[in-house]
mmCIF file of C-alpha atoms and ligand atoms in Angstrom:
data_model
loop_
_atom_site.group_PDB
_atom_site.id
_atom_site.type_symbol
_atom_site.label_atom_id
_atom_site.label_comp_id
_atom_site.label_asym_id
_atom_site.label_seq_id
_atom_site.Cartn_x
_atom_site.Cartn_y
_atom_site.Cartn_z
ATOM 1 C CA MET A 676 -0.058 -0.175 -0.073
ATOM 2 C CA GLN A 677 1.299 3.057 -0.832
ATOM 3 C CA SER A 678 -0.217 5.595 1.536
ATOM 4 C CA ILE A 679 0.607 9.415 0.886
ATOM 5 C CA ALA A 680 -1.866 10.708 3.101
ATOM 6 C CA SER A 681 -0.347 11.271 7.439
ATOM 7 C CA PRO A 682 -3.014 11.178 10.217
ATOM 8 C CA THR A 683 -2.811 14.558 9.755
ATOM 9 C CA GLY A 684 -3.907 14.513 6.308
ATOM 10 C CA ALA A 685 -0.634 16.222 4.946
ATOM 11 C CA ALA A 686 -0.095 14.697 1.915
ATOM 12 C CA SER A 687 2.331 14.788 -1.175
ATOM 13 C CA PRO A 688 1.443 14.282 -4.470
ATOM 14 C CA THR A 689 0.506 11.300 -5.725
ATOM 15 C CA THR A 690 2.125 9.291 -8.990
ATOM 16 C CA PHE A 691 -1.737 8.680 -9.992
ATOM 17 C CA ASP A 692 -2.068 12.666 -11.220
ATOM 18 C CA GLY A 693 -0.333 14.362 -9.137
ATOM 19 C CA ARG A 694 -2.881 15.486 -6.427
ATOM 20 C CA PRO A 695 -2.196 14.469 -2.606
ATOM 21 C CA GLY A 696 -3.943 11.499 -1.976
ATOM 22 C CA LEU A 697 -4.278 7.310 -1.529
ATOM 23 C CA LEU A 698 -3.153 4.918 -4.256
ATOM 24 C CA ASP A 699 -4.690 1.258 -4.579
ATOM 25 C CA MET A 700 -2.544 -1.586 -5.285
ATOM 26 C CA ARG A 701 -3.099 -1.267 -9.066
ATOM 27 C CA GLY A 702 -1.878 2.686 -8.422
ATOM 28 C CA ARG A 703 -5.205 4.784 -8.914
ATOM 29 C CA ALA A 704 -5.976 7.311 -6.665
ATOM 30 C CA LEU A 705 -9.353 7.737 -4.368
ATOM 31 C CA ARG A 706 -10.701 10.819 -6.371
ATOM 32 C CA ASP A 707 -14.557 10.356 -6.324
ATOM 33 C CA LEU A 708 -17.072 9.220 -3.737
ATOM 34 C CA ARG A 709 -20.734 8.562 -5.195
ATOM 35 C CA ILE A 710 -22.757 9.146 -1.850
ATOM 36 C CA SER A 711 -25.929 7.213 -1.873
ATOM 37 C CA VAL A 712 -28.472 9.063 0.735
ATOM 38 C CA THR A 713 -30.950 6.527 0.073
ATOM 39 C CA ASP A 714 -32.030 2.944 -1.403
ATOM 40 C CA ARG A 715 -35.342 4.326 -2.450
ATOM 41 C CA CYS A 716 -36.931 5.103 -5.553
ATOM 42 C CA ASN A 717 -40.319 5.937 -7.106
ATOM 43 C CA PHE A 718 -39.194 4.319 -10.815
ATOM 44 C CA ARG A 719 -38.691 1.357 -11.646
ATOM 45 C CA CYS A 720 -36.227 1.095 -13.995
ATOM 46 C CA THR A 721 -36.108 -2.156 -15.778
ATOM 47 C CA TYR A 722 -31.956 -2.308 -15.680
ATOM 48 C CA CYS A 723 -31.904 -1.586 -11.974
ATOM 49 C CA MET A 724 -35.062 -2.121 -9.669
ATOM 50 C CA PRO A 725 -37.537 -4.441 -12.029
ATOM 51 C CA ALA A 726 -41.045 -3.800 -11.100
ATOM 52 C CA GLU A 727 -41.220 -8.004 -11.409
ATOM 53 C CA VAL A 728 -38.843 -7.707 -8.243
ATOM 54 C CA PHE A 729 -38.662 -4.959 -6.508
ATOM 55 C CA GLY A 730 -42.659 -4.332 -5.817
ATOM 56 C CA ARG A 731 -44.441 -1.777 -4.445
ATOM 57 C CA ASP A 732 -44.471 -3.235 -1.135
ATOM 58 C CA TYR A 733 -40.641 -3.654 -1.341
ATOM 59 C CA ALA A 734 -39.111 -3.417 2.406
ATOM 60 C CA PHE A 735 -36.267 -0.627 1.751
ATOM 61 C CA LEU A 736 -34.469 0.248 5.116
ATOM 62 C CA PRO A 737 -35.581 1.484 7.765
ATOM 63 C CA HIS A 738 -34.913 5.355 8.593
ATOM 64 C CA ALA A 739 -32.811 4.201 11.666
ATOM 65 C CA GLU A 740 -30.134 1.720 9.832
ATOM 66 C CA VAL A 741 -29.737 4.991 7.271
ATOM 67 C CA LEU A 742 -26.644 7.691 7.725
ATOM 68 C CA THR A 743 -27.790 11.059 9.068
ATOM 69 C CA TYR A 744 -26.968 13.862 7.072
ATOM 70 C CA GLU A 745 -24.313 14.565 9.932
ATOM 71 C CA GLU A 746 -22.566 11.053 9.716
ATOM 72 C CA ILE A 747 -22.762 11.638 6.100
ATOM 73 C CA HIS A 748 -20.835 15.056 6.369
ATOM 74 C CA ARG A 749 -18.418 13.761 9.098
ATOM 75 C CA LEU A 750 -17.604 10.758 6.655
ATOM 76 C CA ALA A 751 -17.303 12.589 3.039
ATOM 77 C CA GLY A 752 -14.804 15.276 5.332
ATOM 78 C CA ILE A 753 -12.509 12.000 5.999
ATOM 79 C CA ALA A 754 -12.601 10.898 3.183
ATOM 80 C CA VAL A 755 -12.017 14.921 1.082
ATOM 81 C CA GLY A 756 -9.105 15.055 3.716
ATOM 82 C CA LEU A 757 -7.554 11.758 2.043
ATOM 83 C CA GLY A 758 -7.986 13.321 -2.151
ATOM 84 C CA VAL A 759 -11.237 13.134 -2.981
ATOM 85 C CA ALA A 760 -11.814 15.973 -4.949
ATOM 86 C CA LYS A 761 -15.780 15.084 -6.255
ATOM 87 C CA LEU A 762 -18.929 14.067 -4.486
ATOM 88 C CA ARG A 763 -21.544 12.928 -6.119
ATOM 89 C CA ILE A 764 -25.430 12.432 -4.698
ATOM 90 C CA THR A 765 -26.851 9.381 -4.946
ATOM 91 C CA GLY A 766 -29.545 6.791 -4.151
ATOM 92 C CA GLY A 767 -32.080 4.608 -5.291
ATOM 93 C CA GLU A 768 -33.457 9.005 -5.875
ATOM 94 C CA PRO A 769 -31.991 11.009 -4.024
ATOM 95 C CA LEU A 770 -34.647 13.889 -3.776
ATOM 96 C CA VAL A 771 -36.894 11.369 -2.294
ATOM 97 C CA ARG A 772 -35.126 12.354 0.976
ATOM 98 C CA ARG A 773 -36.258 14.848 2.765
ATOM 99 C CA ASP A 774 -34.112 17.825 3.061
ATOM 100 C CA LEU A 775 -31.749 17.273 0.814
ATOM 101 C CA ALA A 776 -30.683 20.722 0.777
ATOM 102 C CA ALA A 777 -29.365 20.448 4.066
ATOM 103 C CA LEU A 778 -26.967 17.586 3.711
ATOM 104 C CA ILE A 779 -26.114 19.950 0.115
ATOM 105 C CA ALA A 780 -25.542 22.869 2.753
ATOM 106 C CA GLN A 781 -23.126 20.772 4.429
ATOM 107 C CA LEU A 782 -20.812 18.827 1.693
ATOM 108 C CA ALA A 783 -20.497 22.477 -0.073
ATOM 109 C CA THR A 784 -18.324 23.852 3.275
ATOM 110 C CA LEU A 785 -15.783 21.101 3.012
ATOM 111 C CA ARG A 786 -12.520 21.870 1.557
ATOM 112 C CA THR A 787 -9.825 19.508 -0.505
ATOM 113 C CA PRO A 788 -6.766 19.159 1.030
ATOM 114 C CA GLU A 789 -5.640 21.969 -1.562
ATOM 115 C CA GLY A 790 -7.842 24.409 -0.243
ATOM 116 C CA LYS A 791 -10.141 24.132 -3.293
ATOM 117 C CA PRO A 792 -13.966 23.783 -3.274
ATOM 118 C CA VAL A 793 -15.023 20.457 -3.558
ATOM 119 C CA ASP A 794 -16.875 19.243 -7.153
ATOM 120 C CA LEU A 795 -20.372 18.359 -5.587
ATOM 121 C CA THR A 796 -22.956 16.757 -8.382
ATOM 122 C CA LEU A 797 -25.883 15.189 -8.626
ATOM 123 C CA THR A 798 -27.639 11.820 -10.339
ATOM 124 C CA THR A 799 -31.513 12.174 -10.224
ATOM 125 C CA ASN A 800 -34.340 10.608 -12.417
ATOM 126 C CA GLY A 801 -35.580 14.366 -12.599
ATOM 127 C CA SER A 802 -39.192 13.685 -11.486
ATOM 128 C CA ALA A 803 -38.907 16.436 -8.446
ATOM 129 C CA LEU A 804 -36.427 18.455 -10.040
ATOM 130 C CA ARG A 805 -39.052 21.281 -10.548
ATOM 131 C CA PRO A 806 -39.656 22.225 -6.656
ATOM 132 C CA LEU A 807 -36.640 21.353 -5.558
ATOM 133 C CA ALA A 808 -33.750 22.195 -8.604
ATOM 134 C CA GLY A 809 -33.576 26.062 -6.667
ATOM 135 C CA ALA A 810 -32.825 25.065 -3.166
ATOM 136 C CA LEU A 811 -30.311 22.272 -4.197
ATOM 137 C CA ALA A 812 -28.823 25.575 -6.173
ATOM 138 C CA GLY A 813 -28.728 27.712 -3.643
ATOM 139 C CA ALA A 814 -27.910 25.337 -1.221
ATOM 140 C CA GLY A 815 -24.723 25.035 -3.307
ATOM 141 C CA LEU A 816 -25.503 22.757 -5.397
ATOM 142 C CA GLN A 817 -22.946 23.218 -8.725
ATOM 143 C CA ARG A 818 -24.068 20.726 -11.414
ATOM 144 C CA ILE A 819 -26.567 18.057 -12.028
ATOM 145 C CA THR A 820 -27.021 14.718 -14.255
ATOM 146 C CA VAL A 821 -30.195 13.438 -15.187
ATOM 147 C CA SER A 822 -31.062 10.197 -16.245
ATOM 148 C CA LEU A 823 -33.484 9.760 -19.700
ATOM 149 C CA ASP A 824 -33.173 6.559 -21.621
ATOM 150 C CA SER A 825 -35.763 7.822 -24.567
ATOM 151 C CA LEU A 826 -37.580 11.052 -25.668
ATOM 152 C CA ASP A 827 -40.132 8.893 -26.593
ATOM 153 C CA ASP A 828 -43.028 8.892 -24.536
ATOM 154 C CA THR A 829 -44.020 5.137 -24.576
ATOM 155 C CA THR A 830 -40.340 4.010 -24.590
ATOM 156 C CA PHE A 831 -39.697 6.099 -21.300
ATOM 157 C CA ARG A 832 -42.645 5.256 -19.772
ATOM 158 C CA ARG A 833 -42.343 1.561 -20.410
ATOM 159 C CA MET A 834 -38.277 1.762 -19.293
ATOM 160 C CA ASN A 835 -39.264 3.496 -15.999
ATOM 161 C CA GLY A 836 -41.338 0.802 -14.870
ATOM 162 C CA VAL A 837 -43.918 3.432 -13.355
ATOM 163 C CA ASP A 838 -45.161 5.108 -16.242
ATOM 164 C CA PHE A 839 -44.070 8.049 -15.741
ATOM 165 C CA PRO A 840 -44.275 10.913 -18.633
ATOM 166 C CA VAL A 841 -40.988 12.228 -20.268
ATOM 167 C CA ALA A 842 -42.743 15.607 -20.544
ATOM 168 C CA ARG A 843 -41.925 16.255 -16.612
ATOM 169 C CA VAL A 844 -38.583 14.870 -16.956
ATOM 170 C CA LEU A 845 -37.385 17.521 -19.360
ATOM 171 C CA ASP A 846 -39.650 20.114 -17.337
ATOM 172 C CA GLY A 847 -37.344 19.227 -14.533
ATOM 173 C CA ILE A 848 -34.441 19.906 -16.698
ATOM 174 C CA ASP A 849 -35.657 23.348 -17.588
ATOM 175 C CA ALA A 850 -36.189 23.972 -13.894
ATOM 176 C CA ALA A 851 -32.175 22.703 -12.928
ATOM 177 C CA ARG A 852 -31.458 25.064 -15.796
ATOM 178 C CA ALA A 853 -33.396 27.796 -14.773
ATOM 179 C CA ALA A 854 -31.666 27.384 -11.307
ATOM 180 C CA GLY A 855 -28.199 27.933 -12.643
ATOM 181 C CA LEU A 856 -27.174 24.228 -12.435
ATOM 182 C CA ALA A 857 -24.429 24.007 -15.245
ATOM 183 C CA PRO A 858 -23.646 21.838 -16.687
ATOM 184 C CA VAL A 859 -26.563 19.856 -16.751
ATOM 185 C CA LYS A 860 -25.850 16.227 -18.134
ATOM 186 C CA VAL A 861 -27.834 13.593 -18.821
ATOM 187 C CA ASN A 862 -27.507 9.675 -19.064
ATOM 188 C CA MET A 863 -28.970 7.461 -21.090
ATOM 189 C CA VAL A 864 -29.270 3.384 -20.777
ATOM 190 C CA VAL A 865 -29.168 1.940 -24.183
ATOM 191 C CA LYS A 866 -30.823 -1.598 -24.288
ATOM 192 C CA LYS A 867 -31.072 -3.597 -27.114
ATOM 193 C CA GLY A 868 -34.741 -4.129 -28.167
ATOM 194 C CA GLU A 869 -35.874 -1.654 -25.857
ATOM 195 C CA ASN A 870 -34.582 1.836 -26.752
ATOM 196 C CA GLU A 871 -31.593 1.865 -29.384
ATOM 197 C CA SER A 872 -33.928 3.949 -32.415
ATOM 198 C CA SER A 873 -33.806 6.497 -29.616
ATOM 199 C CA ILE A 874 -29.873 6.708 -29.760
ATOM 200 C CA VAL A 875 -29.829 9.432 -33.011
ATOM 201 C CA PRO A 876 -32.956 11.224 -31.454
ATOM 202 C CA MET A 877 -32.084 12.001 -28.065
ATOM 203 C CA ALA A 878 -28.333 12.913 -29.612
ATOM 204 C CA ARG A 879 -30.023 15.622 -31.452
ATOM 205 C CA TRP A 880 -32.246 17.070 -28.948
ATOM 206 C CA ALA A 881 -29.217 17.409 -26.522
ATOM 207 C CA ARG A 882 -27.112 19.222 -29.144
ATOM 208 C CA ASP A 883 -29.737 21.320 -30.027
ATOM 209 C CA GLU A 884 -30.343 22.131 -26.639
ATOM 210 C CA GLY A 885 -26.825 22.323 -25.634
ATOM 211 C CA LEU A 886 -26.864 19.488 -23.297
ATOM 212 C CA ILE A 887 -24.041 16.839 -22.363
ATOM 213 C CA LEU A 888 -25.202 13.200 -23.252
ATOM 214 C CA ARG A 889 -23.467 10.279 -21.860
ATOM 215 C CA PHE A 890 -24.565 6.652 -23.435
ATOM 216 C CA ILE A 891 -24.269 3.931 -20.933
ATOM 217 C CA GLU A 892 -23.860 0.660 -22.079
ATOM 218 C CA TYR A 893 -26.142 -1.211 -20.495
ATOM 219 C CA MET A 894 -24.265 -3.113 -17.474
ATOM 220 C CA ASP A 895 -24.848 -6.686 -15.258
ATOM 221 C CA VAL A 896 -25.211 -4.695 -12.177
ATOM 222 C CA GLY A 897 -26.825 -6.328 -9.283
ATOM 223 C CA THR A 898 -28.400 -10.049 -9.679
ATOM 224 C CA THR A 899 -31.560 -9.347 -10.402
ATOM 225 C CA ASN A 900 -31.866 -7.354 -14.034
ATOM 226 C CA GLY A 901 -31.246 -10.262 -15.929
ATOM 227 C CA TRP A 902 -28.726 -8.850 -17.857
ATOM 228 C CA ARG A 903 -27.556 -10.634 -20.996
ATOM 229 C CA LEU A 904 -24.494 -9.770 -23.181
ATOM 230 C CA ASP A 905 -27.011 -10.185 -26.110
ATOM 231 C CA ASP A 906 -28.638 -6.774 -25.162
ATOM 232 C CA VAL A 907 -25.726 -4.988 -24.683
ATOM 233 C CA VAL A 908 -25.514 -1.963 -27.807
ATOM 234 C CA THR A 909 -21.744 -1.257 -27.638
ATOM 235 C CA ALA A 910 -19.826 1.705 -27.364
ATOM 236 C CA GLY A 911 -18.819 1.018 -31.388
ATOM 237 C CA GLU A 912 -22.470 0.237 -32.582
ATOM 238 C CA ILE A 913 -23.410 3.975 -30.560
ATOM 239 C CA VAL A 914 -21.016 5.851 -31.793
ATOM 240 C CA ALA A 915 -21.430 5.095 -35.302
ATOM 241 C CA ALA A 916 -25.132 5.058 -35.222
ATOM 242 C CA ILE A 917 -24.956 8.784 -34.289
ATOM 243 C CA ASP A 918 -21.723 9.327 -36.338
ATOM 244 C CA ALA A 919 -23.886 8.373 -39.895
ATOM 245 C CA GLU A 920 -26.437 10.973 -39.605
ATOM 246 C CA LEU A 921 -24.365 13.600 -36.862
ATOM 247 C CA PRO A 922 -20.328 13.339 -37.655
ATOM 248 C CA LEU A 923 -18.695 12.486 -34.932
ATOM 249 C CA GLU A 924 -14.644 12.884 -33.939
ATOM 250 C CA ALA A 925 -13.007 11.603 -30.593
ATOM 251 C CA ALA A 926 -11.366 13.845 -27.978
ATOM 252 C CA ALA A 927 -9.028 13.704 -25.400
ATOM 253 C CA PRO A 928 -10.551 13.050 -21.481
ATOM 254 C CA THR A 929 -10.703 16.171 -19.958
ATOM 255 C CA TYR A 930 -9.024 14.472 -16.887
ATOM 256 C CA ARG A 931 -7.399 11.152 -15.370
ATOM 257 C CA GLY A 932 -9.917 8.715 -14.549
ATOM 258 C CA GLU A 933 -12.707 10.461 -16.025
ATOM 259 C CA VAL A 934 -15.209 7.897 -16.699
ATOM 260 C CA ALA A 935 -17.136 8.488 -20.249
ATOM 261 C CA GLY A 936 -15.131 8.516 -23.466
ATOM 262 C CA ARG A 937 -15.602 11.826 -25.152
ATOM 263 C CA TRP A 938 -16.723 12.354 -28.734
ATOM 264 C CA ARG A 939 -17.104 15.415 -30.161
ATOM 265 C CA TYR A 940 -19.646 16.968 -33.230
ATOM 266 C CA ARG A 941 -17.340 17.339 -36.154
ATOM 267 C CA ASP A 942 -18.968 20.624 -36.952
ATOM 268 C CA GLY A 943 -18.422 22.272 -33.266
ATOM 269 C CA SER A 944 -22.327 21.532 -31.988
ATOM 270 C CA GLY A 945 -20.880 19.618 -29.032
ATOM 271 C CA GLU A 946 -20.295 16.343 -27.751
ATOM 272 C CA ILE A 947 -21.418 13.473 -26.049
ATOM 273 C CA GLY A 948 -19.621 10.757 -23.747
ATOM 274 C CA VAL A 949 -20.001 6.872 -24.156
ATOM 275 C CA ILE A 950 -19.388 4.983 -21.017
ATOM 276 C CA SER A 951 -18.578 1.753 -22.133
ATOM 277 C CA SER A 952 -17.967 -0.506 -19.069
ATOM 278 C CA VAL A 953 -18.519 -3.953 -20.960
ATOM 279 C CA SER A 954 -17.237 -3.249 -24.669
ATOM 280 C CA GLN A 955 -13.982 -0.672 -23.156
ATOM 281 C CA PRO A 956 -13.787 -1.536 -19.644
ATOM 282 C CA PHE A 957 -11.685 1.382 -17.931
ATOM 283 C CA CYS A 958 -11.026 -0.487 -14.476
ATOM 284 C CA GLY A 959 -7.645 0.962 -14.882
ATOM 285 C CA ASP A 960 -8.085 4.481 -14.317
ATOM 286 C CA CYS A 961 -11.461 3.279 -11.388
ATOM 287 C CA THR A 962 -10.743 6.739 -9.238
ATOM 288 C CA ARG A 963 -14.680 5.635 -7.586
ATOM 289 C CA ALA A 964 -15.942 4.791 -4.082
ATOM 290 C CA ARG A 965 -18.995 4.140 -2.808
ATOM 291 C CA LEU A 966 -21.188 5.228 0.104
ATOM 292 C CA SER A 967 -24.314 3.014 0.538
ATOM 293 C CA ALA A 968 -27.481 4.634 2.571
ATOM 294 C CA GLU A 969 -26.710 1.941 5.073
ATOM 295 C CA GLY A 970 -22.891 3.515 5.899
ATOM 296 C CA ARG A 971 -20.892 0.990 4.005
ATOM 297 C CA ILE A 972 -18.180 1.721 1.096
ATOM 298 C CA TYR A 973 -17.974 -0.183 -1.858
ATOM 299 C CA THR A 974 -14.957 -0.153 -3.613
ATOM 300 C CA CYS A 975 -16.588 -1.782 -6.935
ATOM 301 C CA LEU A 976 -19.723 -1.254 -8.300
ATOM 302 C CA PHE A 977 -20.021 -4.926 -8.734
ATOM 303 C CA SER A 978 -18.105 -5.626 -5.509
ATOM 304 C CA ALA A 979 -20.366 -8.130 -3.022
ATOM 305 C CA SER A 980 -20.158 -6.427 0.220
ATOM 306 C CA GLY A 981 -18.790 -3.820 1.621
ATOM 307 C CA THR A 982 -16.469 -2.764 4.559
ATOM 308 C CA ASP A 983 -19.155 -1.159 7.447
ATOM 309 C CA LEU A 984 -18.508 2.322 8.534
ATOM 310 C CA ARG A 985 -22.178 3.066 10.427
ATOM 311 C CA GLY A 986 -21.018 0.833 13.313
ATOM 312 C CA PRO A 987 -18.026 1.742 14.257
ATOM 313 C CA LEU A 988 -19.406 5.743 13.627
ATOM 314 C CA ARG A 989 -22.450 4.920 15.845
ATOM 315 C CA GLU A 990 -20.118 3.409 18.613
ATOM 316 C CA GLY A 991 -17.736 6.245 19.022
ATOM 317 C CA ALA A 992 -14.265 5.868 16.482
ATOM 318 C CA SER A 993 -12.566 9.001 16.066
ATOM 319 C CA ASP A 994 -11.974 10.197 12.987
ATOM 320 C CA ASP A 995 -8.271 8.851 12.592
ATOM 321 C CA GLU A 996 -10.195 5.650 13.521
ATOM 322 C CA LEU A 997 -12.645 5.895 10.458
ATOM 323 C CA ARG A 998 -10.146 7.681 8.123
ATOM 324 C CA ARG A 999 -7.699 4.680 8.988
ATOM 325 C CA ILE A 1000 -10.728 1.959 8.203
ATOM 326 C CA LEU A 1001 -10.642 3.796 4.660
ATOM 327 C CA GLU A 1002 -7.036 3.824 4.143
ATOM 328 C CA ASP A 1003 -6.596 0.354 4.969
ATOM 329 C CA LEU A 1004 -9.312 -0.368 2.399
ATOM 330 C CA TRP A 1005 -8.083 1.404 -0.251
ATOM 331 C CA GLY A 1006 -4.335 0.727 -0.495
ATOM 332 C CA ALA A 1007 -5.804 -2.779 -0.468
ATOM 333 C CA ARG A 1008 -8.071 -2.793 -3.194
ATOM 334 C CA THR A 1009 -7.672 -4.781 -6.894
ATOM 335 C CA ASP A 1010 -10.724 -4.423 -8.229
ATOM 336 C CA ARG A 1011 -11.242 -4.733 -11.822
ATOM 337 C CA TYR A 1012 -14.638 -6.440 -12.448
ATOM 338 C CA SER A 1013 -15.518 -4.971 -15.403
ATOM 339 C CA GLU A 1014 -12.095 -6.326 -16.995
ATOM 340 C CA LEU A 1015 -12.898 -9.702 -15.915
ATOM 341 C CA ARG A 1016 -16.357 -10.006 -17.024
ATOM 342 C CA SER A 1017 -17.317 -13.548 -17.927
ATOM 343 C CA ALA A 1018 -19.913 -16.208 -18.161
ATOM 344 C CA ALA A 1019 -17.676 -17.144 -15.407
ATOM 345 C CA THR A 1020 -18.597 -14.013 -13.326
ATOM 346 C CA SER A 1021 -22.237 -14.176 -13.952
ATOM 347 C CA HIS A 1022 -23.485 -15.905 -11.122
ATOM 348 C CA LEU A 1023 -21.100 -13.870 -8.977
ATOM 349 C CA PRO A 1024 -22.837 -11.894 -5.919
ATOM 350 C CA ARG A 1025 -23.181 -8.350 -6.682
ATOM 351 C CA VAL A 1026 -24.315 -4.654 -4.653
ATOM 352 C CA GLU A 1027 -27.962 -3.649 -6.114
ATOM 353 C CA MET A 1028 -27.264 -0.384 -8.422
ATOM 354 C CA PHE A 1029 -29.838 1.103 -6.397
ATOM 355 C CA ALA A 1030 -28.184 0.266 -2.975
ATOM 356 C CA VAL A 1031 -24.959 1.772 -4.140
ATOM 357 C CA GLY A 1032 -26.399 4.907 -6.717
ATOM 358 C CA GLY A 1033 -24.440 3.056 -10.285
HETATM 359 S S1 SF4 B 1746 -16.038 -2.445 -12.283
HETATM 360 FE FE1 SF4 B 1746 -15.094 -1.721 -10.521
HETATM 361 S S2 SF4 B 1746 -13.336 -1.075 -10.449
HETATM 362 FE FE2 SF4 B 1746 -13.543 -1.618 -12.769
HETATM 363 S S3 SF4 B 1746 -14.305 1.020 -13.375
HETATM 364 FE FE3 SF4 B 1746 -16.465 -0.190 -12.595
HETATM 365 S S4 SF4 B 1746 -16.223 0.415 -10.564
HETATM 366 FE FE4 SF4 B 1746 -14.113 0.523 -11.106
#
């Protein structure tokens, strides 16, 4: 383990990107913490929380087992001290958790070891953005990502599993922009036989709206979405479909560890991203950890189990003790599931995506 950060948080530049921090066994720095504030969601997206498995009476985590905002703020502060520069608020659906702006306000006070504000963003299904965007922006949220799998109302209603109309998500995006959240990114999961015919219409719409659209290859997250390789539309196929109508050229990553491969429109009218976990794994530069709503840290989206922080935290552990748990965990990390994905890995237990926020 190449632990760079000292207990006091004083650090020296890593070999990963020149910033202070922690390296894992593959020389990857801890840079991003995805914080799931709830496992609850008001959608039942077929690739994440299929309704036939997670019915309306599904037992989500009891409130007492979910981290409080103060606990999240404390753990996030420790992670930022170890080199995390980006905090992404996720769920389930984060906007279903009450008074989320209060947490945003706390997290917005965090500073990196270099004294910079953390990059604070959030991923939402957009269903509650109209009433909440202003308060989130006012509390310090800088930017936002909205999941939207099609502009076609029939397709979208089918894929979200609860017959939610696309118009209300589009209205939420307008509300986010009106509140000054920028950039607004849009994530689209592409599944063969579901929405591949929406790829080019979504690309046109996002380009015309000045939104950054990221296409996500359908993944074998969790163990309940019935994933098959045959249902994957690869990054290459997505880019080819768009390029045929809206010529693209590859663009360089903006920073080491960026998840999406960038493609720019040749006419300069914008760009898209493609997240290709299945066809072009990017584990080599993976800088992400995930904190679940019940206080477990996962070092990979496809982990089977996480490491409990809520227990030690509620039993009175000091910041140093909690920091040591994180240091030891990340320092011993070797995760590279997507590089190893095969028929043999398909039966392995994996945490459900909605429990760790994707
Ligand atoms: S599979 Fe795991 S290690 Fe690989 S990029 Fe995804 S989260 Fe990171």
